[in-house]
Amino acid sequence: MKIRLALLLALIFSVASTASSSAAGDRHALVIGNAKYPDADAPLKEPINDARDVADELKRDGFKLEIGENLTGDAMRRAFDRLYAEIKPGDVALLFFSGYGIQSNRQSYMIPVDAQIWQESDVRRDGISLETVLGEINSRGAGVKIALLDASRRNPYERRFRSFSAGLAPVVAPNGTLVMYSAALSSVVSDSGGDHSLFVQELLKEIRVPDLMAEEALNRTRVGVTRASRQEQIPWISSSLAEDFSFVPGGNPHPAAAIAALPPTEPPPSTASPAPAPSPAPAVNLPTPTAPPKVEVTPPTPTPADKPAGNNPAPAEVALADDPTIKSLTAKIDANPDDINALYRRGQVYVSKGAYKLAIKDFDDTIRLNPKDVEALNNRCWVRTVVGDLQGALKDCNEALRLRPNFVDALDSRGLLNLKAGANKNAITDFDAALKINPRLTSSLYGRGLAKQRNGAIPEGDLDIANARAMDPNIVQEFETYGVR
């Protein structure tokens, strides 16, 4: 009965949200992921996965969406023409592009997969100008214009006419525009070596928070990327928005949002003020260090950057050493064994490859150099949880939360730890605290559902799990790879 009532309420909320969206103008989005550039040594790993994840989220947020993968120049222009034709005065228009970008004559160009670039003038001939796109969208009357470019990559073209990759240029955009690049102006970053970019991982975290204004969501994304990359990657933002805009209006929750999964007697969470600090770490009856739980664990699927995971079997150390990203980071560490940024980043890459022992060693060294490094503590907590070292994991998570009481990733990690330890009430407490900060944190929502089921609250647990699966159909498989079923 509770499930039917919640679904009915979700449907009502959905109708209300649609009506509100229509009154404020429709939402349109074009999402492009370009990965297979013939001039590159190998296809990019991140753009297709990132474009699909962003597209899925925007669909849930009420956008009328078109997604394109590995588009040629003609295909990109046709896609933009279709977007322009849909826009009416007062609408919202959003562009997400992941692939290669190049600046020329102080403009930023998105590069199609069939571009033939041998000199700078070819960039302007074959590339798609961001300023031109935003100008055309504005001419159709769009009230809110948003452009998100994950295109500040080292590319195979600029070496032909420049001695360095120049990154992207500042954009001269019309009023009512919000633009974000994945890296600072005139700077480039290398791909992480994983299947998802750090930029998109952090972006998805923030745009899922109900009632959070778009500018604040992107500012939080910038902080998250900067922190996770140890200031090696600092996104750039430009805004001239003249009206409020939220990806997920808090007053009209999405049918699959975690907020609908709260028990009827609980008030909905608010993101207007910081969440209260969680209570001291609950006592957990964990196994003794000499008898850790025997859990069959396979490498997990990718998750946000502060808790990276991989979907490949743990490779041999020799094979890992040939990975370009690991090789570059190892060279930095060989030159300076106390390079804390390189150690932390290599640890993240090792986790993405399923090399958990090597990852823990790098996080050990990172924490040795800075015992107050909450991101490294959380990463080590999560990896130790996955491999079954629950005593060590609990110590790491507790320390991270002592240093940063509202650290949502550490709350989520400790919730997973408690779930694996069978401490279901404590898991619910941690997942509740995480969801009060980010009500659409799928891992916490699904974990809370499992904990509620195991604690006897079957209908409430079923509803949490149904909502989590609606938000991320792969969440069940992800938890199975953690050894949690």
Short mmCIF file of C-alpha atoms in Angstrom, two decimals:
data_model
loop_
_atom_site.label_atom_id
_atom_site.label_comp_id
_atom_site.label_asym_id
_atom_site.label_seq_id
_atom_site.Cartn_x
_atom_site.Cartn_y
_atom_site.Cartn_z
CA MET A 1 0.00 0.00 0.00
CA LYS A 2 2.83 2.37 0.87
CA ILE A 3 4.48 1.65 -2.46
CA ARG A 4 1.31 2.39 -4.42
CA LEU A 5 0.74 5.60 -2.47
CA ALA A 6 4.32 6.75 -3.06
CA LEU A 7 4.08 5.99 -6.76
CA LEU A 8 0.80 7.92 -6.97
CA LEU A 9 2.40 10.89 -5.22
CA ALA A 10 5.40 10.64 -7.56
CA LEU A 11 3.05 10.75 -10.56
CA ILE A 12 1.32 13.82 -9.15
CA PHE A 13 4.68 15.48 -8.56
CA SER A 14 5.68 14.61 -12.12
CA VAL A 15 2.58 16.27 -13.56
CA ALA A 16 3.13 19.33 -11.40
CA SER A 17 6.74 19.51 -12.49
CA THR A 18 5.75 19.29 -16.15
CA ALA A 19 3.21 22.06 -15.76
CA SER A 20 5.72 24.27 -14.00
CA SER A 21 8.31 23.59 -16.70
CA SER A 22 5.87 24.53 -19.44
CA ALA A 23 5.00 27.78 -17.72
CA ALA A 24 8.66 28.73 -17.52
CA GLY A 25 9.49 27.47 -21.00
CA ASP A 26 10.50 24.05 -22.28
CA ARG A 27 13.92 22.53 -21.68
CA HIS A 28 16.01 21.42 -24.67
CA ALA A 29 19.43 19.75 -24.64
CA LEU A 30 21.93 18.56 -27.21
CA VAL A 31 24.55 16.14 -25.86
CA ILE A 32 27.53 15.15 -28.02
CA GLY A 33 30.30 12.68 -27.24
CA ASN A 34 33.10 12.45 -29.81
CA ALA A 35 35.69 9.75 -29.13
CA LYS A 36 36.85 8.17 -32.41
CA TYR A 37 39.16 10.72 -34.02
CA PRO A 38 41.18 9.04 -36.80
CA ASP A 39 44.13 11.36 -36.18
CA ALA A 40 44.42 10.29 -32.55
CA ASP A 41 46.51 7.29 -31.50
CA ALA A 42 43.47 5.61 -29.95
CA PRO A 43 39.80 6.43 -29.28
CA LEU A 44 39.13 8.49 -26.18
CA LYS A 45 37.69 6.37 -23.37
CA GLU A 46 35.59 9.00 -21.61
CA PRO A 47 33.34 10.99 -24.00
CA ILE A 48 30.79 8.32 -24.97
CA ASN A 49 30.21 7.10 -21.42
CA ASP A 50 30.08 10.65 -20.11
CA ALA A 51 27.66 11.81 -22.80
CA ARG A 52 25.32 8.91 -22.07
CA ASP A 53 25.38 9.56 -18.32
CA VAL A 54 24.72 13.28 -18.79
CA ALA A 55 21.93 12.52 -21.26
CA ASP A 56 20.27 10.11 -18.83
CA GLU A 57 20.36 12.71 -16.06
CA LEU A 58 18.98 15.50 -18.23
CA LYS A 59 16.12 13.25 -19.36
CA ARG A 60 15.21 12.67 -15.73
CA ASP A 61 15.33 16.43 -15.22
CA GLY A 62 12.71 17.05 -17.91
CA PHE A 63 14.89 18.01 -20.89
CA LYS A 64 13.81 17.19 -24.44
CA LEU A 65 17.04 15.65 -25.51
CA GLU A 66 19.07 14.58 -28.52
CA ILE A 67 22.34 12.70 -28.08
CA GLY A 68 24.97 12.28 -30.78
CA GLU A 69 28.06 10.06 -30.73
CA ASN A 70 31.14 10.36 -32.94
CA LEU A 71 29.56 13.02 -35.13
CA THR A 72 31.10 14.32 -38.34
CA GLY A 73 31.00 18.01 -39.12
CA ASP A 74 27.84 17.67 -41.23
CA ALA A 75 26.15 15.59 -38.54
CA MET A 76 27.01 18.13 -35.85
CA ARG A 77 25.64 21.01 -37.91
CA ARG A 78 22.41 19.11 -38.57
CA ALA A 79 22.07 18.37 -34.87
CA PHE A 80 22.50 22.05 -34.01
CA ASP A 81 19.95 23.01 -36.67
CA ARG A 82 17.43 20.64 -35.08
CA LEU A 83 18.12 22.20 -31.68
CA TYR A 84 17.65 25.72 -33.03
CA ALA A 85 14.32 24.73 -34.64
CA GLU A 86 12.96 23.47 -31.32
CA ILE A 87 13.66 26.61 -29.31
CA LYS A 88 10.85 29.08 -28.55
CA PRO A 89 11.07 32.38 -26.65
CA GLY A 90 11.60 31.78 -22.95
CA ASP A 91 12.90 28.20 -23.34
CA VAL A 92 16.00 26.71 -21.72
CA ALA A 93 18.70 25.41 -24.08
CA LEU A 94 21.66 23.32 -22.92
CA LEU A 95 24.69 22.02 -24.81
CA PHE A 96 27.08 19.36 -23.52
CA PHE A 97 30.12 18.48 -25.63
CA SER A 98 32.87 16.01 -24.79
CA GLY A 99 35.73 15.51 -27.20
CA TYR A 100 38.51 17.69 -28.59
CA GLY A 101 38.34 21.47 -28.49
CA ILE A 102 40.72 24.06 -29.93
CA GLN A 103 40.89 27.84 -29.65
CA SER A 104 41.63 30.02 -32.65
CA ASN A 105 41.40 33.79 -32.95
CA ARG A 106 40.20 33.92 -29.34
CA GLN A 107 37.23 31.65 -30.03
CA SER A 108 36.65 28.07 -28.88
CA TYR A 109 35.81 25.40 -31.46
CA MET A 110 34.30 21.94 -30.94
CA ILE A 111 36.01 19.48 -33.27
CA PRO A 112 34.04 16.87 -35.28
CA VAL A 113 35.55 13.42 -35.74
CA ASP A 114 36.22 13.95 -39.47
CA ALA A 115 38.04 17.28 -39.11
CA GLN A 116 41.10 17.67 -41.35
CA ILE A 117 43.30 20.06 -39.41
CA TRP A 118 46.84 20.79 -40.54
CA GLN A 119 47.00 24.52 -39.97
CA GLU A 120 45.13 26.98 -37.77
CA SER A 121 42.79 28.15 -40.50
CA ASP A 122 41.49 24.56 -40.74
CA VAL A 123 40.18 24.88 -37.19
CA ARG A 124 37.85 27.68 -38.22
CA ARG A 125 36.82 25.78 -41.36
CA ASP A 126 36.04 22.39 -39.81
CA GLY A 127 35.33 23.25 -36.17
CA ILE A 128 32.03 24.42 -34.66
CA SER A 129 32.33 27.79 -32.91
CA LEU A 130 30.81 27.87 -29.41
CA GLU A 131 30.12 31.62 -29.72
CA THR A 132 28.26 31.06 -32.99
CA VAL A 133 26.12 28.34 -31.40
CA LEU A 134 25.25 30.46 -28.36
CA GLY A 135 24.45 33.44 -30.58
CA GLU A 136 22.07 31.36 -32.69
CA ILE A 137 20.35 29.92 -29.62
CA ASN A 138 19.95 33.43 -28.25
CA SER A 139 18.47 34.68 -31.51
CA ARG A 140 15.69 32.09 -31.12
CA GLY A 141 14.72 33.68 -27.80
CA ALA A 142 16.06 31.15 -25.28
CA GLY A 143 15.87 32.66 -21.79
CA VAL A 144 18.52 30.43 -20.23
CA LYS A 145 21.50 29.20 -22.24
CA ILE A 146 23.95 26.68 -20.73
CA ALA A 147 27.09 25.26 -22.37
CA LEU A 148 29.18 22.55 -20.68
CA LEU A 149 32.39 21.67 -22.54
CA ASP A 150 34.64 18.79 -21.50
CA ALA A 151 37.02 19.51 -24.35
CA SER A 152 40.21 20.89 -22.78
CA ARG A 153 42.20 17.84 -23.81
CA ARG A 154 45.63 17.45 -25.34
CA ASN A 155 44.81 16.82 -28.95
CA PRO A 156 46.65 15.44 -31.99
CA TYR A 157 46.09 18.53 -34.14
CA GLU A 158 47.76 21.52 -32.50
CA ARG A 159 51.21 19.95 -32.56
CA ARG A 160 51.01 20.43 -36.33
CA PHE A 161 50.85 24.21 -36.13
CA ARG A 162 51.70 25.03 -32.48
CA SER A 163 54.40 23.87 -30.13
CA PHE A 164 51.82 23.44 -27.37
CA SER A 165 48.10 22.78 -26.85
CA ALA A 166 46.37 26.05 -26.07
CA GLY A 167 43.12 24.82 -24.50
CA LEU A 168 39.96 26.91 -24.79
CA ALA A 169 39.37 30.66 -24.95
CA PRO A 170 37.01 32.91 -22.96
CA VAL A 171 33.61 33.13 -24.58
CA VAL A 172 31.78 36.33 -25.51
CA ALA A 173 28.25 35.16 -24.79
CA PRO A 174 24.84 36.87 -24.80
CA ASN A 175 23.04 37.74 -21.57
CA GLY A 176 21.39 34.84 -19.83
CA THR A 177 24.27 32.43 -20.52
CA LEU A 178 26.15 30.05 -18.23
CA VAL A 179 29.31 28.44 -19.64
CA MET A 180 31.65 25.95 -18.01
CA TYR A 181 34.87 24.40 -19.31
CA SER A 182 36.39 21.32 -17.69
CA ALA A 183 39.74 23.12 -17.25
CA ALA A 184 41.10 26.63 -16.91
CA LEU A 185 41.41 28.94 -19.90
CA SER A 186 44.30 28.10 -22.22
CA SER A 187 45.12 24.94 -20.29
CA VAL A 188 44.73 21.27 -21.13
CA VAL A 189 44.42 18.08 -19.11
CA SER A 190 45.07 14.45 -19.94
CA ASP A 191 42.31 11.86 -19.69
CA SER A 192 42.23 10.02 -16.36
CA GLY A 193 42.70 6.63 -17.97
CA GLY A 194 39.31 5.51 -16.70
CA ASP A 195 35.94 5.23 -18.41
CA HIS A 196 34.55 8.50 -17.02
CA SER A 197 36.03 11.98 -16.65
CA LEU A 198 36.55 13.59 -13.28
CA PHE A 199 34.68 16.65 -14.54
CA VAL A 200 31.50 14.75 -15.39
CA GLN A 201 31.61 12.69 -12.22
CA GLU A 202 31.62 15.85 -10.12
CA LEU A 203 29.10 17.60 -12.38
CA LEU A 204 26.54 14.80 -12.04
CA LYS A 205 26.86 14.87 -8.26
CA GLU A 206 25.87 18.52 -8.12
CA ILE A 207 23.17 18.84 -10.78
CA ARG A 208 21.27 16.05 -9.02
CA VAL A 209 20.77 18.18 -5.88
CA PRO A 210 17.15 19.46 -5.82
CA ASP A 211 16.53 23.20 -5.75
CA LEU A 212 20.23 24.03 -6.19
CA MET A 213 20.68 26.99 -8.51
CA ALA A 214 22.66 26.21 -11.65
CA GLU A 215 25.44 28.67 -10.85
CA GLU A 216 25.92 27.11 -7.42
CA ALA A 217 25.85 23.60 -8.89
CA LEU A 218 28.66 24.49 -11.30
CA ASN A 219 30.64 26.30 -8.60
CA ARG A 220 30.42 23.17 -6.45
CA THR A 221 31.55 21.13 -9.44
CA ARG A 222 34.58 23.36 -9.82
CA VAL A 223 35.46 22.95 -6.15
CA GLY A 224 35.03 19.17 -6.38
CA VAL A 225 37.22 18.82 -9.46
CA THR A 226 39.88 21.13 -8.06
CA ARG A 227 40.00 19.21 -4.80
CA ALA A 228 39.96 15.73 -6.34
CA SER A 229 42.70 16.65 -8.84
CA ARG A 230 44.89 18.34 -6.23
CA GLN A 231 44.51 21.64 -8.11
CA GLU A 232 45.91 20.15 -11.30
CA GLN A 233 42.53 20.69 -13.00
CA ILE A 234 40.52 23.83 -12.22
CA PRO A 235 37.35 24.29 -14.32
CA TRP A 236 36.42 27.71 -15.69
CA ILE A 237 32.97 29.29 -15.35
CA SER A 238 31.39 32.36 -16.95
CA SER A 239 27.87 33.47 -16.08
CA SER A 240 25.47 36.21 -17.14
CA LEU A 241 22.28 34.47 -16.02
CA ALA A 242 19.50 36.96 -15.40
CA GLU A 243 17.04 34.51 -13.84
CA ASP A 244 17.12 31.61 -11.42
CA PHE A 245 17.41 28.14 -12.88
CA SER A 246 17.69 24.77 -11.15
CA PHE A 247 18.27 21.44 -12.88
CA VAL A 248 15.99 19.76 -10.31
CA PRO A 249 13.47 22.20 -8.78
CA GLY A 250 13.07 21.18 -5.15
CA GLY A 251 9.38 21.97 -5.06
CA ASN A 252 8.68 19.53 -7.89
CA PRO A 253 10.72 16.40 -7.21
CA HIS A 254 11.39 13.95 -9.99
CA PRO A 255 9.38 10.71 -9.64
CA ALA A 256 12.60 8.77 -9.15
CA ALA A 257 14.17 11.22 -6.74
CA ALA A 258 15.30 9.96 -3.37
CA ILE A 259 13.11 12.50 -1.62
CA ALA A 260 10.04 10.43 -2.56
CA ALA A 261 11.51 7.43 -0.79
CA LEU A 262 11.44 8.93 2.69
CA PRO A 263 8.99 7.33 5.14
CA PRO A 264 5.66 9.27 5.30
CA THR A 265 6.33 10.40 8.87
CA GLU A 266 9.61 12.09 7.99
CA PRO A 267 9.75 15.65 6.63
CA PRO A 268 11.49 16.05 3.27
CA PRO A 269 15.14 16.99 3.49
CA SER A 270 16.17 20.58 2.87
CA THR A 271 19.28 21.69 1.05
CA ALA A 272 18.81 25.34 2.02
CA SER A 273 21.23 25.08 4.93
CA PRO A 274 24.10 22.77 5.76
CA ALA A 275 23.10 19.38 7.10
CA PRO A 276 23.73 18.82 10.81
CA ALA A 277 26.87 17.01 11.69
CA PRO A 278 26.34 13.26 11.98
CA SER A 279 26.39 11.71 15.41
CA PRO A 280 29.61 10.09 16.56
CA ALA A 281 30.50 6.93 14.75
CA PRO A 282 28.13 4.17 15.85
CA ALA A 283 29.58 1.16 17.54
CA VAL A 284 29.97 -1.63 15.01
CA ASN A 285 30.54 -5.26 15.86
CA LEU A 286 33.20 -5.88 13.28
CA PRO A 287 35.24 -9.05 12.98
CA THR A 288 38.63 -8.98 14.63
CA PRO A 289 41.55 -8.04 12.38
CA THR A 290 42.72 -11.65 12.42
CA ALA A 291 39.42 -12.91 11.04
CA PRO A 292 38.19 -10.58 8.31
CA PRO A 293 34.98 -11.52 6.53
CA LYS A 294 35.43 -13.77 3.53
CA VAL A 295 33.75 -11.88 0.71
CA GLU A 296 34.02 -12.63 -2.97
CA VAL A 297 34.73 -9.26 -4.53
CA THR A 298 35.08 -8.46 -8.20
CA PRO A 299 36.25 -5.07 -9.45
CA PRO A 300 33.44 -2.47 -9.19
CA THR A 301 32.01 -0.32 -11.91
CA PRO A 302 33.07 3.35 -12.11
CA THR A 303 31.80 5.71 -9.39
CA PRO A 304 32.51 9.38 -8.52
CA ALA A 305 36.12 10.49 -8.47
CA ASP A 306 36.50 10.50 -4.68
CA LYS A 307 35.60 6.79 -4.74
CA PRO A 308 36.83 5.52 -8.09
CA ALA A 309 36.22 1.97 -9.14
CA GLY A 310 37.06 -0.19 -12.12
CA ASN A 311 35.38 -2.88 -14.16
CA ASN A 312 38.50 -4.73 -15.24
CA PRO A 313 40.22 -7.62 -13.44
CA ALA A 314 43.25 -6.61 -11.40
CA PRO A 315 46.07 -6.56 -13.96
CA ALA A 316 49.65 -7.59 -13.41
CA GLU A 317 51.93 -4.89 -12.07
CA VAL A 318 54.07 -5.12 -15.20
CA ALA A 319 51.08 -4.41 -17.45
CA LEU A 320 50.02 -1.52 -15.25
CA ALA A 321 53.44 0.05 -15.55
CA ASP A 322 52.87 0.40 -19.29
CA ASP A 323 49.65 2.37 -18.82
CA PRO A 324 50.41 5.92 -20.10
CA THR A 325 48.75 7.68 -17.16
CA ILE A 326 50.42 5.47 -14.56
CA LYS A 327 53.74 5.78 -16.36
CA SER A 328 53.54 9.57 -16.27
CA LEU A 329 52.60 9.65 -12.58
CA THR A 330 55.29 7.11 -11.70
CA ALA A 331 57.91 9.29 -13.40
CA LYS A 332 56.82 12.20 -11.19
CA ILE A 333 57.02 10.05 -8.08
CA ASP A 334 60.45 8.68 -9.05
CA ALA A 335 61.66 12.25 -9.41
CA ASN A 336 60.07 13.25 -6.09
CA PRO A 337 58.90 10.39 -3.80
CA ASP A 338 56.98 12.94 -1.71
CA ASP A 339 54.89 14.26 -4.60
CA ILE A 340 51.60 13.95 -2.74
CA ASN A 341 49.46 14.93 -5.72
CA ALA A 342 51.00 12.28 -7.99
CA LEU A 343 50.69 9.62 -5.29
CA TYR A 344 47.01 10.38 -4.75
CA ARG A 345 46.22 10.46 -8.47
CA ARG A 346 48.08 7.22 -9.12
CA GLY A 347 46.14 5.62 -6.29
CA GLN A 348 42.90 6.66 -7.98
CA VAL A 349 44.05 5.22 -11.31
CA TYR A 350 45.09 1.96 -9.64
CA VAL A 351 41.60 1.64 -8.17
CA SER A 352 40.05 2.28 -11.58
CA LYS A 353 42.16 -0.63 -12.86
CA GLY A 354 41.21 -2.92 -9.98
CA ALA A 355 44.75 -2.90 -8.52
CA TYR A 356 43.59 -2.45 -4.94
CA LYS A 357 46.80 -3.36 -3.08
CA LEU A 358 48.80 -0.88 -5.13
CA ALA A 359 46.11 1.75 -4.61
CA ILE A 360 46.15 1.28 -0.83
CA LYS A 361 49.93 1.64 -0.81
CA ASP A 362 49.70 4.99 -2.65
CA PHE A 363 46.96 6.19 -0.31
CA ASP A 364 49.12 5.05 2.64
CA ASP A 365 51.95 7.26 1.36
CA THR A 366 49.56 10.14 0.71
CA ILE A 367 48.21 9.98 4.27
CA ARG A 368 51.72 9.61 5.68
CA LEU A 369 52.61 12.92 4.03
CA ASN A 370 49.34 14.57 5.11
CA PRO A 371 47.41 12.76 7.87
CA LYS A 372 44.53 15.23 7.45
CA ASP A 373 43.92 14.44 3.79
CA VAL A 374 40.21 13.61 3.96
CA GLU A 375 39.92 12.59 0.29
CA ALA A 376 42.74 10.07 0.63
CA LEU A 377 41.27 8.78 3.91
CA ASN A 378 37.90 8.31 2.24
CA ASN A 379 39.43 6.60 -0.79
CA ARG A 380 41.35 4.19 1.44
CA CYS A 381 38.22 3.57 3.53
CA TRP A 382 36.29 2.66 0.40
CA VAL A 383 38.98 0.39 -1.05
CA ARG A 384 39.47 -1.35 2.29
CA THR A 385 35.71 -1.89 2.47
CA VAL A 386 35.64 -3.47 -0.98
CA VAL A 387 38.49 -5.87 -0.18
CA GLY A 388 37.06 -6.77 3.24
CA ASP A 389 39.39 -4.93 5.65
CA LEU A 390 36.45 -3.49 7.58
CA GLN A 391 38.37 -2.64 10.77
CA GLY A 392 40.88 -0.51 8.86
CA ALA A 393 38.12 0.99 6.72
CA LEU A 394 36.10 2.08 9.76
CA LYS A 395 39.11 3.83 11.24
CA ASP A 396 39.69 5.73 7.97
CA CYS A 397 36.05 6.78 7.52
CA ASN A 398 35.74 7.91 11.13
CA GLU A 399 38.86 10.02 10.82
CA ALA A 400 37.66 11.59 7.55
CA LEU A 401 34.34 12.49 9.18
CA ARG A 402 36.06 13.85 12.26
CA LEU A 403 38.05 16.19 10.04
CA ARG A 404 35.06 17.05 7.80
CA PRO A 405 31.78 16.15 9.57
CA ASN A 406 29.49 16.63 6.54
CA PHE A 407 31.74 14.89 3.98
CA VAL A 408 29.05 13.17 1.93
CA ASP A 409 31.40 10.70 0.22
CA ALA A 410 32.74 9.46 3.57
CA LEU A 411 29.20 9.09 4.92
CA ASP A 412 28.34 7.02 1.85
CA SER A 413 31.52 4.95 2.27
CA ARG A 414 30.84 4.28 5.94
CA GLY A 415 27.27 3.34 5.07
CA LEU A 416 28.60 0.71 2.65
CA LEU A 417 31.04 -0.48 5.32
CA ASN A 418 28.24 -0.89 7.88
CA LEU A 419 26.09 -2.65 5.29
CA LYS A 420 28.84 -5.19 4.61
CA ALA A 421 29.39 -5.64 8.36
CA GLY A 422 25.71 -6.36 8.93
CA ALA A 423 25.26 -3.22 11.07
CA ASN A 424 22.06 -2.26 9.27
CA LYS A 425 20.82 0.43 11.70
CA ASN A 426 24.17 2.18 11.53
CA ALA A 427 24.14 1.90 7.73
CA ILE A 428 20.71 3.55 7.61
CA THR A 429 21.98 6.37 9.86
CA ASP A 430 24.95 7.05 7.56
CA PHE A 431 22.94 6.80 4.34
CA ASP A 432 20.25 9.09 5.81
CA ALA A 433 22.91 11.70 6.63
CA ALA A 434 24.36 11.46 3.10
CA LEU A 435 20.91 11.77 1.49
CA LYS A 436 20.08 14.87 3.53
CA ILE A 437 23.07 16.51 1.87
CA ASN A 438 22.43 15.06 -1.60
CA PRO A 439 18.95 13.48 -1.91
CA ARG A 440 19.82 11.99 -5.29
CA LEU A 441 22.97 10.13 -4.28
CA THR A 442 22.05 6.82 -5.89
CA SER A 443 24.54 4.65 -3.98
CA SER A 444 23.25 5.88 -0.62
CA LEU A 445 19.64 5.47 -1.71
CA TYR A 446 20.17 1.90 -2.87
CA GLY A 447 22.31 1.04 0.15
CA ARG A 448 19.67 2.44 2.49
CA GLY A 449 17.05 0.32 0.72
CA LEU A 450 19.07 -2.85 1.30
CA ALA A 451 19.69 -1.92 4.93
CA LYS A 452 15.98 -1.24 5.51
CA GLN A 453 15.04 -4.57 3.97
CA ARG A 454 17.51 -6.40 6.18
CA ASN A 455 16.23 -4.46 9.18
CA GLY A 456 12.66 -5.61 8.52
CA ALA A 457 11.25 -2.46 6.85
CA ILE A 458 10.53 -4.30 3.61
CA PRO A 459 8.11 -1.82 1.89
CA GLU A 460 10.32 1.20 2.65
CA GLY A 461 13.39 -0.69 1.49
CA ASP A 462 11.65 -1.78 -1.70
CA LEU A 463 10.74 1.82 -2.46
CA ASP A 464 14.31 3.08 -1.93
CA ILE A 465 15.63 0.35 -4.21
CA ALA A 466 13.00 1.01 -6.90
CA ASN A 467 13.84 4.73 -6.90
CA ALA A 468 17.58 4.04 -7.02
CA ARG A 469 17.16 1.63 -9.95
CA ALA A 470 15.05 4.22 -11.79
CA MET A 471 17.88 6.72 -11.38
CA ASP A 472 20.67 4.25 -12.27
CA PRO A 473 19.72 0.88 -13.81
CA ASN A 474 23.27 -0.41 -13.16
CA ILE A 475 23.20 0.16 -9.41
CA VAL A 476 22.33 -3.46 -8.55
CA GLN A 477 25.28 -4.81 -10.51
CA GLU A 478 27.53 -2.16 -8.97
CA PHE A 479 26.70 -3.28 -5.43
CA GLU A 480 27.10 -6.92 -6.35
CA THR A 481 30.67 -6.16 -7.39
CA TYR A 482 31.21 -4.73 -3.88
CA GLY A 483 30.17 -8.11 -2.48
CA VAL A 484 26.75 -6.79 -1.41
CA ARG A 485 23.56 -8.48 -2.61
#
